[in-house]
Amino acid sequence: MELEFRKYDGSTVALNPRIERRGEALTMKLNEQNCDYFLLFSKMPGGSVDLQDKDIQNALMDRKDLFPAVQDETLTENVRFSCIEWSDYRVNDYAIHLSGRIAEYTVIGCRQDRDRLIIFVPDEGVSCTVSVSLPVSYHIYQAASENSRSPFARNVPQQAYFAVEFDKIPNYQDGGIIYRLDGIPWDYPVTGEMLARDRFFIEAGHGMPRFSATVSGLELKQS
């Protein structure tokens, strides 16, 4: 399918997206008018969904043969996209099903003109982005590492660590959470492998680690 990019003119509307939870499922409701299709983007940290950017437009053009059936494909680094037909949106109770990925979601209204998909590029003031929010609690306490408790470590000086326990985070992507230490000018990423454990350990030599989310919608709360 051929793609054409046009400036948003209000004739095809996909605005004010909002997230609704249906049990474990996540859906997006929005105000829409005259849309034949919706382009749905999910952006992770470091990604960009600026459709006024020629590089983003070219990335879509390179994948035009996937339209209109494209589902959760990689567009650029840390950005995935899907194309949803309006009839599927209607069958899903006028909502777009989301993957549940903790990410920032952008929806764009599109019209079909024969074998051409017209993508209406929004201005900066157009509200077409929403984040999936998830409250996540974590607990920090001082402890010896698991290795220092080994009977084979009796002659090794015991080193102080902070033990960290996080709530489970579905569809977590490495780097969605980072931490900093006193006197060190860079960030340390928290990986999925770290979160898969009951707890992980950080050396206590630089004070208590300070955690923050790099993903919009990931709400950290220390317990």
Short mmCIF file of C-alpha atoms in Angstrom, two decimals:
data_model
loop_
_atom_site.label_atom_id
_atom_site.label_comp_id
_atom_site.label_asym_id
_atom_site.label_seq_id
_atom_site.Cartn_x
_atom_site.Cartn_y
_atom_site.Cartn_z
CA MET A 1 0.00 0.00 0.00
CA GLU A 2 1.29 3.46 -0.88
CA LEU A 3 1.65 6.01 1.93
CA GLU A 4 1.01 9.74 1.80
CA PHE A 5 1.71 12.21 4.61
CA ARG A 6 -0.56 15.24 4.96
CA LYS A 7 -0.69 18.02 7.51
CA TYR A 8 -3.43 17.52 10.09
CA ASP A 9 -6.45 19.59 9.02
CA GLY A 10 -9.20 18.37 11.35
CA SER A 11 -10.99 16.32 8.69
CA THR A 12 -9.75 12.98 10.07
CA VAL A 13 -9.62 12.96 13.85
CA ALA A 14 -7.98 10.65 16.40
CA LEU A 15 -7.58 12.70 19.58
CA ASN A 16 -7.47 12.59 23.37
CA PRO A 17 -6.51 8.94 23.88
CA ARG A 18 -7.07 7.49 27.34
CA ILE A 19 -6.28 4.12 28.88
CA GLU A 20 -8.92 1.79 30.28
CA ARG A 21 -8.27 -1.44 32.15
CA ARG A 22 -10.54 -4.43 31.59
CA GLY A 23 -9.24 -6.97 34.07
CA GLU A 24 -5.73 -7.79 32.87
CA ALA A 25 -6.37 -6.24 29.45
CA LEU A 26 -5.54 -2.67 28.48
CA THR A 27 -7.47 -0.74 25.86
CA MET A 28 -7.32 2.77 24.44
CA LYS A 29 -10.42 4.91 24.06
CA LEU A 30 -10.27 8.07 21.95
CA ASN A 31 -12.26 10.73 20.16
CA GLU A 32 -12.29 9.80 16.48
CA GLN A 33 -13.99 10.90 13.29
CA ASN A 34 -13.71 9.86 9.62
CA CYS A 35 -10.90 7.34 10.23
CA ASP A 36 -10.53 4.25 8.06
CA TYR A 37 -7.41 3.13 9.94
CA PHE A 38 -5.39 4.06 13.00
CA LEU A 39 -1.62 4.03 13.26
CA LEU A 40 -0.60 3.04 16.78
CA PHE A 41 2.96 3.61 18.01
CA SER A 42 4.47 2.42 21.29
CA LYS A 43 7.61 4.29 22.36
CA MET A 44 10.17 3.05 24.86
CA PRO A 45 12.98 5.18 26.38
CA GLY A 46 15.17 6.69 23.66
CA GLY A 47 12.57 6.30 20.91
CA SER A 48 10.94 9.01 18.80
CA VAL A 49 7.48 9.21 17.22
CA ASP A 50 7.72 12.65 15.62
CA LEU A 51 5.90 12.15 12.31
CA GLN A 52 7.17 15.53 11.11
CA ASP A 53 10.65 13.99 11.17
CA LYS A 54 11.60 12.83 7.67
CA ASP A 55 13.57 9.90 9.12
CA ILE A 56 10.39 8.58 10.77
CA GLN A 57 8.42 9.09 7.56
CA ASN A 58 11.11 7.27 5.57
CA ALA A 59 11.10 4.39 8.08
CA LEU A 60 7.36 4.01 7.49
CA MET A 61 7.80 4.24 3.71
CA ASP A 62 10.38 1.46 3.87
CA ARG A 63 7.69 -0.74 5.44
CA LYS A 64 4.79 0.25 3.18
CA ASP A 65 4.47 -3.32 1.85
CA LEU A 66 3.43 -4.42 5.36
CA PHE A 67 0.33 -2.19 5.30
CA PRO A 68 -2.45 -2.45 6.23
CA ALA A 69 -1.91 -5.73 8.11
CA VAL A 70 1.16 -4.63 10.09
CA GLN A 71 0.97 -5.65 13.77
CA ASP A 72 3.49 -4.72 16.48
CA GLU A 73 6.45 -4.39 14.12
CA THR A 74 9.70 -2.56 14.82
CA LEU A 75 9.82 0.90 13.23
CA THR A 76 12.99 2.39 14.71
CA GLU A 77 15.03 1.69 17.81
CA ASN A 78 12.64 1.48 20.80
CA VAL A 79 9.55 2.17 18.68
CA ARG A 80 6.99 -0.40 17.49
CA PHE A 81 3.87 0.22 15.42
CA SER A 82 0.62 -1.34 14.26
CA CYS A 83 -2.12 -0.47 11.81
CA ILE A 84 -5.67 -1.02 13.08
CA GLU A 85 -8.68 -1.07 10.78
CA TRP A 86 -11.71 0.93 11.94
CA SER A 87 -13.94 -2.17 11.73
CA ASP A 88 -11.68 -3.95 14.25
CA TYR A 89 -11.86 -0.88 16.46
CA ARG A 90 -15.66 -0.99 16.30
CA VAL A 91 -15.85 -4.73 17.07
CA ASN A 92 -13.62 -4.12 20.12
CA ASP A 93 -16.33 -1.86 21.59
CA TYR A 94 -14.85 1.25 19.95
CA ALA A 95 -11.45 0.76 21.55
CA ILE A 96 -7.93 -0.22 20.52
CA HIS A 97 -6.41 -3.24 22.23
CA LEU A 98 -2.95 -2.57 23.70
CA SER A 99 -0.16 -5.05 24.27
CA GLY A 100 0.19 -4.11 27.94
CA ARG A 101 3.73 -2.88 27.34
CA ILE A 102 4.65 -0.07 29.73
CA ALA A 103 5.23 2.62 27.15
CA GLU A 104 4.05 5.90 25.69
CA TYR A 105 1.38 5.32 23.04
CA THR A 106 0.61 7.63 20.11
CA VAL A 107 -2.40 7.17 17.83
CA ILE A 108 -2.76 8.76 14.37
CA GLY A 109 -5.92 8.84 12.27
CA CYS A 110 -5.66 7.72 8.61
CA ARG A 111 -7.90 7.65 5.54
CA GLN A 112 -7.78 5.22 2.63
CA ASP A 113 -7.95 6.51 -0.94
CA ARG A 114 -7.99 3.46 -3.21
CA ASP A 115 -4.56 1.86 -2.76
CA ARG A 116 -3.15 4.80 -0.79
CA LEU A 117 -3.14 5.33 2.98
CA ILE A 118 -3.24 9.01 3.91
CA ILE A 119 -1.55 9.68 7.26
CA PHE A 120 -2.50 12.99 8.87
CA VAL A 121 0.58 14.34 10.66
CA PRO A 122 -0.44 16.14 13.87
CA ASP A 123 0.91 19.49 15.05
CA GLU A 124 2.62 19.74 18.44
CA GLY A 125 -0.56 21.04 20.07
CA VAL A 126 -2.67 18.04 19.01
CA SER A 127 -3.34 15.60 21.87
CA CYS A 128 -2.70 12.11 20.49
CA THR A 129 -0.35 10.55 23.08
CA VAL A 130 -0.99 8.75 26.36
CA SER A 131 1.09 6.63 28.74
CA VAL A 132 0.27 3.32 30.35
CA SER A 133 0.73 3.89 34.07
CA LEU A 134 1.73 1.23 36.57
CA PRO A 135 2.43 1.86 40.26
CA VAL A 136 5.48 -0.14 41.36
CA SER A 137 6.64 -0.49 44.95
CA TYR A 138 10.20 -1.32 45.93
CA HIS A 139 11.96 -1.97 49.21
CA ILE A 140 15.63 -1.30 50.13
CA TYR A 141 17.39 -2.63 53.21
CA GLN A 142 20.96 -3.29 54.29
CA ALA A 143 22.12 -6.89 54.10
CA ALA A 144 25.09 -9.10 53.41
CA SER A 145 25.15 -10.60 49.93
CA GLU A 146 24.12 -14.20 49.41
CA ASN A 147 27.75 -15.08 48.57
CA SER A 148 29.07 -13.67 51.86
CA ARG A 149 26.78 -16.06 53.74
CA SER A 150 28.40 -19.07 52.13
CA PRO A 151 30.42 -21.36 54.46
CA PHE A 152 33.25 -21.04 51.93
CA ALA A 153 33.47 -17.27 52.62
CA ARG A 154 34.33 -17.47 56.33
CA ASN A 155 37.78 -15.96 55.86
CA VAL A 156 36.55 -13.23 53.53
CA PRO A 157 35.65 -9.87 55.15
CA GLN A 158 31.89 -9.41 54.98
CA GLN A 159 30.92 -6.57 52.66
CA ALA A 160 27.87 -4.38 53.17
CA TYR A 161 25.22 -4.32 50.48
CA PHE A 162 21.80 -2.89 49.92
CA ALA A 163 19.23 -5.54 49.06
CA VAL A 164 16.51 -4.33 46.67
CA GLU A 165 13.13 -5.96 46.09
CA PHE A 166 10.74 -4.78 43.36
CA ASP A 167 7.14 -5.61 42.55
CA LYS A 168 6.73 -7.67 39.39
CA ILE A 169 6.58 -5.51 36.27
CA PRO A 170 4.95 -7.11 33.20
CA ASN A 171 6.64 -6.65 29.81
CA TYR A 172 9.55 -4.84 31.42
CA GLN A 173 12.27 -3.57 29.10
CA ASP A 174 15.89 -3.18 30.24
CA GLY A 175 16.60 0.41 31.30
CA GLY A 176 13.01 1.25 32.18
CA ILE A 177 14.35 1.88 35.68
CA ILE A 178 17.76 3.34 36.53
CA TYR A 179 19.59 4.10 39.76
CA ARG A 180 22.29 6.52 40.83
CA LEU A 181 24.92 6.41 43.56
CA ASP A 182 26.46 9.27 45.48
CA GLY A 183 29.63 10.65 43.89
CA ILE A 184 29.19 8.74 40.61
CA PRO A 185 28.03 10.85 37.63
CA TRP A 186 26.35 8.15 35.53
CA ASP A 187 23.18 6.07 35.62
CA TYR A 188 23.01 2.32 36.14
CA PRO A 189 20.19 0.48 34.31
CA VAL A 190 18.01 -2.07 36.07
CA THR A 191 17.68 -5.10 33.79
CA GLY A 192 14.92 -7.66 33.46
CA GLU A 193 17.35 -10.27 34.75
CA MET A 194 17.80 -8.28 37.97
CA LEU A 195 14.04 -7.93 38.46
CA ALA A 196 13.48 -11.65 37.81
CA ARG A 197 15.24 -12.43 41.10
CA ASP A 198 13.51 -12.15 44.48
CA ARG A 199 16.09 -9.48 45.32
CA PHE A 200 19.30 -8.05 43.91
CA PHE A 201 22.26 -6.47 45.68
CA ILE A 202 24.08 -3.15 45.28
CA GLU A 203 27.31 -2.34 47.11
CA ALA A 204 26.72 0.07 49.96
CA GLY A 205 30.00 1.98 49.59
CA HIS A 206 28.37 4.94 47.85
CA GLY A 207 25.28 5.31 49.99
CA MET A 208 21.72 4.21 49.33
CA PRO A 209 20.86 3.91 45.61
CA ARG A 210 18.28 6.33 44.22
CA PHE A 211 15.87 4.78 41.72
CA SER A 212 13.88 6.55 39.01
CA ALA A 213 11.84 5.51 35.97
CA THR A 214 12.83 6.41 32.43
CA VAL A 215 9.47 5.22 31.07
CA SER A 216 6.54 7.61 31.24
CA GLY A 217 3.79 5.97 33.31
CA LEU A 218 6.04 3.81 35.51
CA GLU A 219 5.33 5.17 38.98
CA LEU A 220 7.93 4.12 41.57
CA LYS A 221 7.15 4.22 45.28
CA GLN A 222 9.61 3.20 47.99
CA SER A 223 7.95 1.19 50.75
#
